Structure formats: structure tokens, C-alpha cells
């Protein structure tokens, strides 16, 4: 058989690098850089490892049905048709007994899944609003919060910017690779970089300014910047006058944060705070790119809003070199429309978990934004980065565990290791153990899949065609071509939902028989089929329009940038941004712990079973400052128990002078696939950071209900290398 | 940022739009016409990977 080479969008992580994939004899053999020099640097060692991942001997290729106790990891092989028949039958019984809201779905936008809206389509037809995703903690929630202020979710204009502000974000050669390359290109043009990070990260080492703030104090820092910008009149007066509401109220709030106070909260010298604020505000085009750090704090909603407000008042919104308002490509039916959100009744929307107490990214706010959204976008539900109509994960897991306020008894997870992906892992386990039906659509036997009743083998990006639209974050469309056939019994997520829909009598709403037919439908507005699209090129971008608000206004109730949020006010929250102190350290727990940190060889909880990647990072490492280590009698390479009031994990200590004193940095998502059969759930509770963090109400951001990953108290205790790890090594 | 005049806004916007138009030509598969000409003018031949440009084997601690 001849060698095949195709253009792919990698979905090993969420960045979506454009690559080329080679296959021979029906197997992926190599992933190589794009042949367009403008894209050739966008490749990392996770992408290069795709043949090892997609051809992995442990990949699930046959549907499995649980035969032992839940979590016992005993299975029988069954046919796909039998699995789907039984899943449909059991789900119908549960829906009849408890109502459609008894179904919850957790998913990702990568791994086995590229089109989340078919989940939503099925759920909306069924009547369940309880869809959750890791994007509630990363980018999706940021999109929803951005919409409160100006109705859009901007993307940094790296190609033209003269100043980049990185709030804890640390793009590197092998993590967020295209962003890393874009920042480097901007630096080559002379752009300034300001990094705000407790650690001396790679980006901080080469930044023009590095502000080593205490973890979790982003909101206070932004209020300090605004204080400088307002006092020194560095804001865009014309834009503020014409396009913002609530300036005077905001200014009064900002006056509550003199630099002396901000210095005390953040630990950064006030002169440096002022210098950074001036550098940002006076640059001819400045960007504050999305950051996964601000997403995950106790004042996250305020901090994200403050980023939005900084962009707006400095005149950087939707201008060349600033933060541009992308959104929906007019040639491509967005997932927002494909999801059929309008068919879910208001009564069912109101049952969405989080709707009452933490509503910012739920249907409750989506309903409040419907009218302005329709005015600007032409359709009522704008779901950007999947994050604008979600249920709250903590509320979902509580309901799964306690059956209050109503029982959630069926849980479908697609390409998502849910057990380790949200805070309070012990609660998630109890929640899953209380289910009557769990279905996992997966590539590998993850701890979450081990808890399922049925496991359906999924497909991967080299086995399916796709046109990626960056989940409506930008208007760019990129081609991803299938290069090999999936395993015979594997299904795409579309096929899974289609086949379930047919069994529920919704077949007419899933009229497409293949992914290619879905793509034909989505491309129909441009008069093209998928085949015609793929013949034209590997990427296309509509000619950008800047300052679009001049034609349409902003998609907010006032039509303007809401510095004072009318939506937050109506919901009973503080309509102005504020800083809220996170949980304090104590003599017993003297360190500030920050979790959720990405390691280069892995994406989230994945790839620990891929030797080529695991060899680069065999065990989880907790970083500590040398003076802290010396004081506590700890040495580099020691095994430690990291303990918080909520839980404890084992890890190896890495003493690094780049760390800020008093802080501990914990990597995300560790489990040990090699321990399957020896340790319960393949060691899912041994080193996972999700064990450490509480999601009790006092630790949640008020408006979104997300936990505080960036700065909660903990301690380290020297220990022996755990027995289970000694056996495995 | 606050110093940019209306005319300066317009100038950089036109430049950015032009560059996007050019990029779309460069991202197409066409080898002839404007698309092919632009690609021949703008793009260097793709480099073969070498140890310094390819993925490194060094563990990334940060």
C-alpha cells in the first residue's frame, strides 16, 4: 500500500497545531511539521508522539461491558449494537423515573471529540441542561465572563501587538507552542513582554518586566494598574465616553485600591506596579492574552473582568495590535447553532446545576444575553469556546452524590477523565459510585473509564475529517484530514450521539449519516462541500473587520462595554470588580499551594502510558524554593507527602531557585496506568492534584462557582518513596 | 495606544486586511495564478528538521 500524507489539526492538546500526518498500510507512521514555513515551527513532542498514541497496544478497540462491581475493572466484550441498545434502554428507564435532567455529560473538545455541539443537540432534544466540561476551569469560563463586559471573547493580535501581558501564563516550545512562537515573533519585532508570575518562569526570564506577585492576587494587581491608569489619565477618554458605561462607579471602586494596598496584597513593589501599568497603557497596541491562571482563582470573575476592563479603557479592544473580537465565521455554521439550544425549554434550562447560585456560565446568563446576542450575531445563543451555557461541575457532582436538589443517575463521559479533572476528587468518586448508568467513550482505560458500565472505543484525529473553527474563538477555519480508518468497532462522538438519538426517536434531528455530511451541512453557507473545502487549502480566514462595535454595538444589555455590569447587578452580585482574599496559610499549613500546572509531555491527565513522553517526566514533581527546602530539611529528589486540609498526595520534590519562597507548585492530573490491576483505579488517588483542592462553598468564586487552585494552604512532609511506586519502577 | 489617531487606525487596519488577504492566498493549495506567485515570492523552502529545530529530548521542568 502506498504512503499517505494528509493535513491534520492535532488534538492531543487543546491548541490545535496544524501538522502533516503520514500513514502506511493503514497505520499512522509519522507526524511531521507543516510544509508551509509559516506554520512549520508549530509542532511539539506530544504531536510527534501521535503514532505511539494512536497505535498504542493498550488502546481500547472493542466495546466493553462491566461484569464486576463498579470500579473493579472486570469486563466482557460486546458488540457496538448491543452496547448502544442497552445504553439506550437503561437511559430511557432513568429518564422516565427521574426526568431528562437526570442525565449529565462531561466532555472535552479534544482527544476523542472535536464537535461538542452534538452532545448538546441530543441533550437539548432530550431535555437535560447538565453538560459540563474542563473548559469550566480553562478558557470556556473566561469566554463567558468576557461576555458579561462586552459580549465577545477576544484573541490577542500577536501579529501586530507591541506589548504582551502574561498573567502567569508560560507558553513554551512544547506547551502552547503556536503561542510561544507568536510571542517570540512579536519580541523579534520589538514588542515588550510583561510577566506576572510568582515563579521565574521561562517567559519571566526574558520579559521586559517581571512582577512576582503572590499566587491568587491577580485581581488586586489589575485594580492597582487601573489606579495608575486613571490617576495618570492614560486611558482612552474618547472610547470610555462613547462606548463604556459605569466609568465613574468603577473609578470610585479603583480608588479603594491605592498602590500601597496593592503592594501589600500582591507583594510587588508599588513602583514596579506603576511601571508595568504605564508600559501596558502607553503601548501602541497592547494585548492581555487569555491565561489559564486567572481562570482558576477565588476572585476569578473579577480578575477576568478586570482584564476585559483594562483592554477596553486603554482603547485596545478590537484594534490592530490589541485584543481582537473574532467570533463566528459566517461561512461555517457554528456549534452554537448546531447545539439546538433554543429547543430546551426555559423550565429545563432553569434546572441546570449552578443556575441559581453560580450562574455566570450557565443558561441563566445566556438567557439574559439572548437579545443583544441576536442583535450582534444574528442568533440568540453564542457559545464561545464551549463555555457559555454550562452546568457547574461541583453542583453536578454534589447532585450525583446526594441526589439533591434532584437525582442525577446517568453520566456519560466523552474523551474526558472526569474523576481527575475537577476539584474534590473524593466527592467525584462518591458521585460516580452512586450512578445507575455510566458510559465512557474513550481511547484508553482511564480511572474514569474503570468506573463505567459501558466503554465505547473512540476515534482520533487521524481517523476523522474535520474543519476546526477554534470553537468560535476566532474566525479561522482549518482543515484536518483523515489519513487512516478507525478500529472497526470504534465510533466517532457524532456516531455515538446519532445512534443514541435514533434509539430515542430523534433521528430526524440527526439526519447526517457521517461526519462528512455534518461538515457539508456546516459549510453549506459558503456553497461548498467538505470535499470542495479540502481541495482549496488548509486554512482560511475572513478579512478582519476592526472596531466592529461601531456598526452593531456590543452584545450586552446596554450595547456598550459594561464596566459596571448590569447582569451581575441583576443577579445580585457586586457589579464592580473587587479583590477577595483566598484561604490563608497557618503555622500548620505554611505554604501557598498552586495546582493545575501543565507539564510539557502531557496534556491534562493523558499520555502517562506513552513511553516516549513518560520517559521525559517519569514521576510528578512538586517545586519548592531552596531556602524553604533547607529550613524544612528537604533535599532535591526527596519523596514528600504534600498535605492540605482537604487531602494529600505523594510526589518527588524538585528544589528550584525559580520558585517564589513560601509557594509550592503541583503538576496536574497524575495517575499511573502501569499500576492497573495492582492499585485501585490505577493509582488515581496517589498523586492527583484534584485530591488537594476543596470545592466547599467558602473556597469557590461567588459568580462562577469555580475553585481556588492558585494559592491554598498546604505543607510538605518528607516520606519514603511510596511502596506502589517502588514496585512500578 | 491612546495616541493613535483616526487616520493611524485606518492605516494599520488596511495593512492588516491586506496581509490577511495575502495569507489566505499563501494557505491555499493552488500553485498557479496569484496564489502560486505569492508563495514562490514569500515562502522559503521548508527546512528539513535538524536536532536544534526539532523537538528536544531535554526534560522540561517548567
Short mmCIF file of C-alpha atoms in Angstrom, two decimals, chain A residues 158-470:
data_model
loop_
_atom_site.label_atom_id
_atom_site.label_comp_id
_atom_site.label_asym_id
_atom_site.label_seq_id
_atom_site.Cartn_x
_atom_site.Cartn_y
_atom_site.Cartn_z
CA UNK A 158 0.07 38.68 18.37
CA UNK A 159 0.98 39.54 14.80
CA UNK A 160 0.73 43.27 15.37
CA UNK A 161 0.96 43.88 19.08
CA UNK A 162 3.63 45.98 20.75
CA UNK A 163 3.08 44.76 24.30
CA UNK A 164 2.05 41.36 25.66
CA UNK A 165 0.93 40.86 29.25
CA UNK A 166 1.18 37.30 30.55
CA UNK A 167 -0.70 36.73 33.79
CA UNK A 168 1.05 33.58 34.98
CA UNK A 169 0.88 32.10 31.52
CA UNK A 170 4.09 30.45 30.37
CA UNK A 171 3.92 29.28 26.74
CA UNK A 172 6.94 27.16 25.91
CA UNK A 173 8.37 25.24 22.99
CA UNK A 174 6.38 22.14 23.91
CA UNK A 175 3.32 23.69 25.58
CA UNK A 176 1.05 26.20 23.85
CA UNK A 177 3.62 26.01 21.05
CA UNK A 178 1.99 28.35 18.49
CA UNK A 179 1.54 30.98 21.22
CA UNK A 180 5.19 30.55 22.20
CA UNK A 181 6.20 31.07 18.57
CA UNK A 182 3.89 34.06 18.18
CA UNK A 183 5.32 35.71 21.30
CA UNK A 184 8.85 35.15 20.02
CA UNK A 185 7.94 36.67 16.65
CA UNK A 186 6.43 39.68 18.42
CA UNK A 187 9.57 40.07 20.53
CA UNK A 188 11.65 39.97 17.35
CA UNK A 189 9.61 42.94 16.14
CA UNK A 190 10.37 44.76 19.38
CA UNK A 191 7.21 44.07 21.36
CA UNK A 192 7.53 44.36 25.14
CA UNK A 193 6.55 41.48 27.40
CA UNK A 194 5.28 41.87 30.95
CA UNK A 195 5.03 38.70 33.03
CA UNK A 196 3.11 38.43 36.29
CA UNK A 197 4.08 35.16 37.92
CA UNK A 198 5.24 34.07 41.37
CA UNK A 199 7.89 31.93 39.68
CA UNK A 200 10.73 32.95 37.44
CA UNK A 201 9.16 31.08 34.53
CA UNK A 202 10.74 30.75 31.10
CA UNK A 203 8.73 33.72 29.88
CA UNK A 204 9.60 35.69 33.02
CA UNK A 205 13.32 35.14 32.50
CA UNK A 206 13.26 37.04 29.24
CA UNK A 207 10.46 39.51 29.99
CA UNK A 208 10.90 43.25 29.99
CA UNK A 209 9.18 43.38 33.35
CA UNK A 210 8.53 40.57 35.80
CA UNK A 211 6.14 41.14 38.68
CA UNK A 212 6.44 38.27 41.18
CA UNK A 213 3.02 38.58 42.71
CA UNK A 214 1.67 36.22 45.34
CA UNK A 215 -0.40 33.41 43.86
CA UNK A 216 -4.07 34.27 43.52
CA UNK A 217 -3.74 38.06 43.73
CA UNK A 218 -4.35 38.89 40.05
CA UNK A 219 -7.49 40.91 40.72
CA UNK A 220 -5.71 43.19 43.19
CA UNK A 221 -2.88 43.69 40.71
CA UNK A 222 -5.30 44.72 37.96
CA UNK A 223 -7.03 47.17 40.29
CA UNK A 224 -3.60 48.66 41.01
CA UNK A 225 -2.91 49.04 37.30
CA UNK A 226 -6.24 50.78 36.84
CA UNK A 227 -5.41 53.12 39.71
CA UNK A 228 -2.25 54.22 37.87
CA UNK A 229 -4.01 54.42 34.52
CA UNK A 230 -6.85 56.56 35.88
CA UNK A 231 -4.72 58.79 38.10
CA UNK A 232 -2.26 59.48 35.30
CA UNK A 233 -5.02 59.78 32.69
CA UNK A 234 -3.55 57.07 30.49
CA UNK A 235 -6.96 55.79 29.43
CA UNK A 236 -8.70 56.32 26.11
CA UNK A 237 -11.11 59.09 27.07
CA UNK A 238 -12.95 59.09 23.78
CA UNK A 239 -13.63 55.33 23.86
CA UNK A 240 -14.65 55.47 27.50
CA UNK A 241 -17.01 58.38 26.82
CA UNK A 242 -18.63 56.85 23.74
CA UNK A 243 -18.55 53.14 24.42
CA UNK A 244 -18.41 52.42 28.14
CA UNK A 245 -20.94 52.62 30.96
CA UNK A 246 -20.13 52.83 34.65
CA UNK A 247 -16.81 54.65 34.46
CA UNK A 248 -17.39 56.86 37.49
CA UNK A 249 -18.58 53.92 39.61
CA UNK A 250 -15.52 51.92 38.54
CA UNK A 251 -13.22 54.82 39.32
CA UNK A 252 -14.61 55.02 42.84
CA UNK A 253 -14.00 51.30 43.31
CA UNK A 254 -10.48 51.60 41.95
CA UNK A 255 -9.77 54.42 44.39
CA UNK A 256 -10.24 51.86 47.16
CA UNK A 257 -7.03 50.23 45.93
CA UNK A 258 -4.15 52.70 46.35
CA UNK A 259 -0.80 51.24 45.33
CA UNK A 260 0.26 50.84 48.94
CA UNK A 261 -2.66 48.47 49.49
CA UNK A 262 -1.97 46.61 46.23
CA UNK A 263 1.70 46.29 47.16
CA UNK A 264 0.70 44.75 50.48
CA UNK A 265 -1.71 42.27 48.88
CA UNK A 266 0.46 41.23 45.95
CA UNK A 267 3.91 41.54 47.47
CA UNK A 268 5.13 43.55 44.46
CA UNK A 269 6.86 46.90 44.83
CA UNK A 270 4.45 49.72 44.02
CA UNK A 271 6.94 51.44 41.71
CA UNK A 272 7.15 48.28 39.61
CA UNK A 273 3.36 48.01 39.54
CA UNK A 274 3.16 51.56 38.24
CA UNK A 275 5.89 50.99 35.65
CA UNK A 276 4.10 47.94 34.29
CA UNK A 277 0.75 49.74 34.14
CA UNK A 278 2.35 52.58 32.20
CA UNK A 279 4.11 50.22 29.82
CA UNK A 280 0.83 48.47 29.04
CA UNK A 281 -1.32 51.58 28.76
CA UNK A 282 1.03 53.58 26.57
CA UNK A 283 2.00 50.85 24.08
CA UNK A 284 0.75 51.38 20.56
CA UNK A 285 -1.36 48.24 20.59
CA UNK A 286 -1.19 46.03 23.69
CA UNK A 287 -2.64 42.60 24.43
CA UNK A 288 -3.65 40.68 27.52
CA UNK A 289 -3.96 37.15 26.15
CA UNK A 290 -6.12 34.52 27.76
CA UNK A 291 -4.40 32.81 30.67
CA UNK A 292 -5.32 29.58 32.42
CA UNK A 293 -4.16 31.11 35.71
CA UNK A 294 -6.78 33.81 36.19
CA UNK A 295 -9.44 31.23 35.28
CA UNK A 296 -8.85 29.33 38.49
CA UNK A 297 -9.00 31.70 41.44
CA UNK A 298 -11.40 32.67 44.17
CA UNK A 299 -11.80 36.14 42.58
CA UNK A 300 -11.71 34.73 39.08
CA UNK A 301 -14.80 36.51 37.79
CA UNK A 302 -13.49 39.87 38.95
CA UNK A 303 -9.97 39.17 37.68
CA UNK A 304 -11.20 38.13 34.24
CA UNK A 305 -13.50 41.15 34.16
CA UNK A 306 -10.55 43.35 35.08
CA UNK A 307 -8.61 42.03 32.09
CA UNK A 308 -11.61 42.93 29.96
CA UNK A 309 -11.83 46.36 31.53
CA UNK A 310 -8.12 47.06 31.05
CA UNK A 311 -8.44 46.19 27.37
CA UNK A 312 -11.41 48.48 26.99
CA UNK A 313 -10.35 51.58 28.89
CA UNK A 314 -6.92 51.64 27.27
CA UNK A 315 -8.54 51.53 23.83
CA UNK A 316 -7.12 48.11 22.98
CA UNK A 317 -10.40 46.41 22.22
CA UNK A 318 -10.78 45.24 18.63
CA UNK A 319 -7.96 47.37 17.30
CA UNK A 320 -4.88 46.30 15.38
CA UNK A 321 -2.29 45.09 17.85
CA UNK A 322 -4.75 44.89 20.72
CA UNK A 323 -7.24 42.16 21.55
CA UNK A 324 -9.44 41.50 18.56
CA UNK A 325 -13.05 40.38 18.64
CA UNK A 326 -13.26 37.35 16.42
CA UNK A 327 -16.15 35.04 16.94
CA UNK A 328 -18.22 33.27 14.36
CA UNK A 329 -17.16 32.56 10.80
CA UNK A 330 -20.08 33.45 8.50
CA UNK A 331 -19.16 30.59 6.15
CA UNK A 332 -19.50 27.91 8.78
CA UNK A 333 -22.50 27.01 10.90
CA UNK A 334 -21.22 27.44 14.45
CA UNK A 335 -21.59 24.86 17.15
CA UNK A 336 -23.89 27.32 18.91
CA UNK A 337 -26.48 26.73 16.20
CA UNK A 338 -25.78 23.02 15.81
CA UNK A 339 -26.47 22.58 19.54
CA UNK A 340 -30.18 23.49 19.23
CA UNK A 341 -30.19 25.43 22.48
CA UNK A 342 -33.49 27.04 21.59
CA UNK A 343 -35.37 23.73 21.84
CA UNK A 344 -34.57 23.28 25.51
CA UNK A 345 -37.49 24.78 27.42
CA UNK A 346 -36.98 27.63 29.92
CA UNK A 347 -38.18 25.28 32.66
CA UNK A 348 -35.49 22.73 31.86
CA UNK A 349 -32.84 25.43 31.46
CA UNK A 350 -33.72 26.63 34.96
CA UNK A 351 -32.94 23.17 36.29
CA UNK A 352 -29.33 23.46 35.17
CA UNK A 353 -26.93 22.85 38.06
CA UNK A 354 -25.47 26.17 39.13
CA UNK A 355 -28.30 28.19 37.58
CA UNK A 356 -29.37 29.63 40.94
CA UNK A 357 -26.18 30.01 42.95
CA UNK A 358 -23.28 30.32 40.46
CA UNK A 359 -24.93 31.40 37.23
CA UNK A 360 -22.28 33.22 35.19
CA UNK A 361 -21.56 30.50 32.65
CA UNK A 362 -24.98 28.82 32.86
CA UNK A 363 -28.12 29.19 30.77
CA UNK A 364 -29.30 31.85 33.21
CA UNK A 365 -26.85 34.44 31.89
CA UNK A 366 -27.18 33.08 28.36
CA UNK A 367 -30.89 33.89 28.54
CA UNK A 368 -30.15 37.39 29.80
CA UNK A 369 -27.79 37.94 26.86
CA UNK A 370 -30.11 36.46 24.24
CA UNK A 371 -31.48 39.71 22.86
CA UNK A 372 -28.18 41.59 22.46
CA UNK A 373 -26.53 38.43 21.18
CA UNK A 374 -29.14 38.05 18.47
CA UNK A 375 -28.70 41.71 17.54
CA UNK A 376 -24.94 41.35 17.10
CA UNK A 377 -24.53 37.75 15.97
CA UNK A 378 -27.83 37.03 14.28
CA UNK A 379 -28.61 34.09 16.53
CA UNK A 380 -29.52 34.01 20.21
CA UNK A 381 -27.04 31.59 21.78
CA UNK A 382 -23.37 32.40 21.27
CA UNK A 383 -21.39 29.54 22.75
CA UNK A 384 -17.74 30.56 22.58
CA UNK A 385 -15.07 28.00 23.50
CA UNK A 386 -17.94 25.76 24.61
CA UNK A 387 -18.12 27.80 27.80
CA UNK A 388 -21.29 29.88 27.73
CA UNK A 389 -24.11 27.50 28.62
CA UNK A 390 -22.52 25.05 31.02
CA UNK A 391 -23.69 23.47 34.24
CA UNK A 392 -21.48 23.92 37.27
CA UNK A 393 -19.37 20.76 37.81
CA UNK A 394 -19.32 20.98 41.60
CA UNK A 395 -23.12 21.23 41.70
CA UNK A 396 -23.42 18.33 39.26
CA UNK A 397 -21.19 16.04 41.32
CA UNK A 398 -22.99 17.01 44.53
CA UNK A 399 -26.30 16.10 42.91
CA UNK A 400 -24.86 12.84 41.63
CA UNK A 401 -23.73 12.03 45.16
CA UNK A 402 -26.62 13.34 47.26
CA UNK A 403 -29.49 13.26 44.74
CA UNK A 404 -30.28 16.83 45.78
CA UNK A 405 -31.92 19.02 44.56
CA UNK A 406 -32.81 16.16 42.22
CA UNK A 407 -31.15 12.88 41.32
CA UNK A 408 -28.57 12.70 38.56
CA UNK A 409 -28.26 9.00 37.91
CA UNK A 410 -26.79 8.74 34.40
CA UNK A 411 -23.36 10.05 33.46
CA UNK A 412 -21.80 9.97 30.00
CA UNK A 413 -18.14 10.95 29.66
CA UNK A 414 -16.54 11.51 26.27
CA UNK A 415 -12.78 11.75 25.97
CA UNK A 416 -12.67 13.09 29.48
CA UNK A 417 -11.04 11.63 32.57
CA UNK A 418 -13.60 13.34 34.77
CA UNK A 419 -12.52 11.76 38.04
CA UNK A 420 -9.22 13.68 37.97
CA UNK A 421 -10.34 16.73 36.02
CA UNK A 422 -12.37 18.68 38.58
CA UNK A 423 -11.71 19.59 42.22
CA UNK A 424 -12.64 17.38 45.15
CA UNK A 425 -11.82 14.04 43.62
CA UNK A 426 -13.17 12.08 46.58
CA UNK A 427 -16.60 13.61 46.03
CA UNK A 428 -16.45 12.78 42.32
CA UNK A 429 -15.74 9.15 43.16
CA UNK A 430 -18.69 9.02 45.56
CA UNK A 431 -20.81 10.69 42.89
CA UNK A 432 -19.84 8.13 40.27
CA UNK A 433 -20.35 5.23 42.64
CA UNK A 434 -23.94 6.45 43.12
CA UNK A 435 -24.77 6.26 39.41
CA UNK A 436 -27.02 3.72 37.75
CA UNK A 437 -25.52 4.23 34.31
CA UNK A 438 -22.06 5.43 33.34
CA UNK A 439 -20.85 5.38 29.74
CA UNK A 440 -17.29 6.25 28.78
CA UNK A 441 -16.31 6.99 25.19
CA UNK A 442 -12.54 6.68 25.38
CA UNK A 443 -9.23 5.65 23.87
CA UNK A 444 -7.67 4.14 26.98
CA UNK A 445 -8.67 2.56 30.27
CA UNK A 446 -8.57 5.67 32.42
CA UNK A 447 -9.62 5.67 36.09
CA UNK A 448 -12.89 7.27 34.97
CA UNK A 449 -13.48 4.57 32.35
CA UNK A 450 -12.83 1.93 35.01
CA UNK A 451 -15.89 3.24 36.85
CA UNK A 452 -18.15 2.89 33.82
CA UNK A 453 -20.83 0.36 32.94
CA UNK A 454 -20.01 0.56 29.25
CA UNK A 455 -16.90 1.70 27.45
CA UNK A 456 -17.11 2.58 23.79
CA UNK A 457 -13.88 2.92 21.83
CA UNK A 458 -13.49 6.36 20.34
CA UNK A 459 -11.67 7.57 17.27
CA UNK A 460 -8.78 10.03 16.98
CA UNK A 461 -7.99 12.98 14.78
CA UNK A 462 -6.01 10.94 12.25
CA UNK A 463 -9.15 8.82 11.74
CA UNK A 464 -11.71 11.53 11.07
CA UNK A 465 -12.19 14.55 8.86
CA UNK A 466 -12.82 17.89 10.46
CA UNK A 467 -12.90 21.62 9.86
CA UNK A 468 -11.71 23.26 13.06
CA UNK A 469 -13.07 26.69 13.93
CA UNK A 470 -11.24 27.24 17.23
#
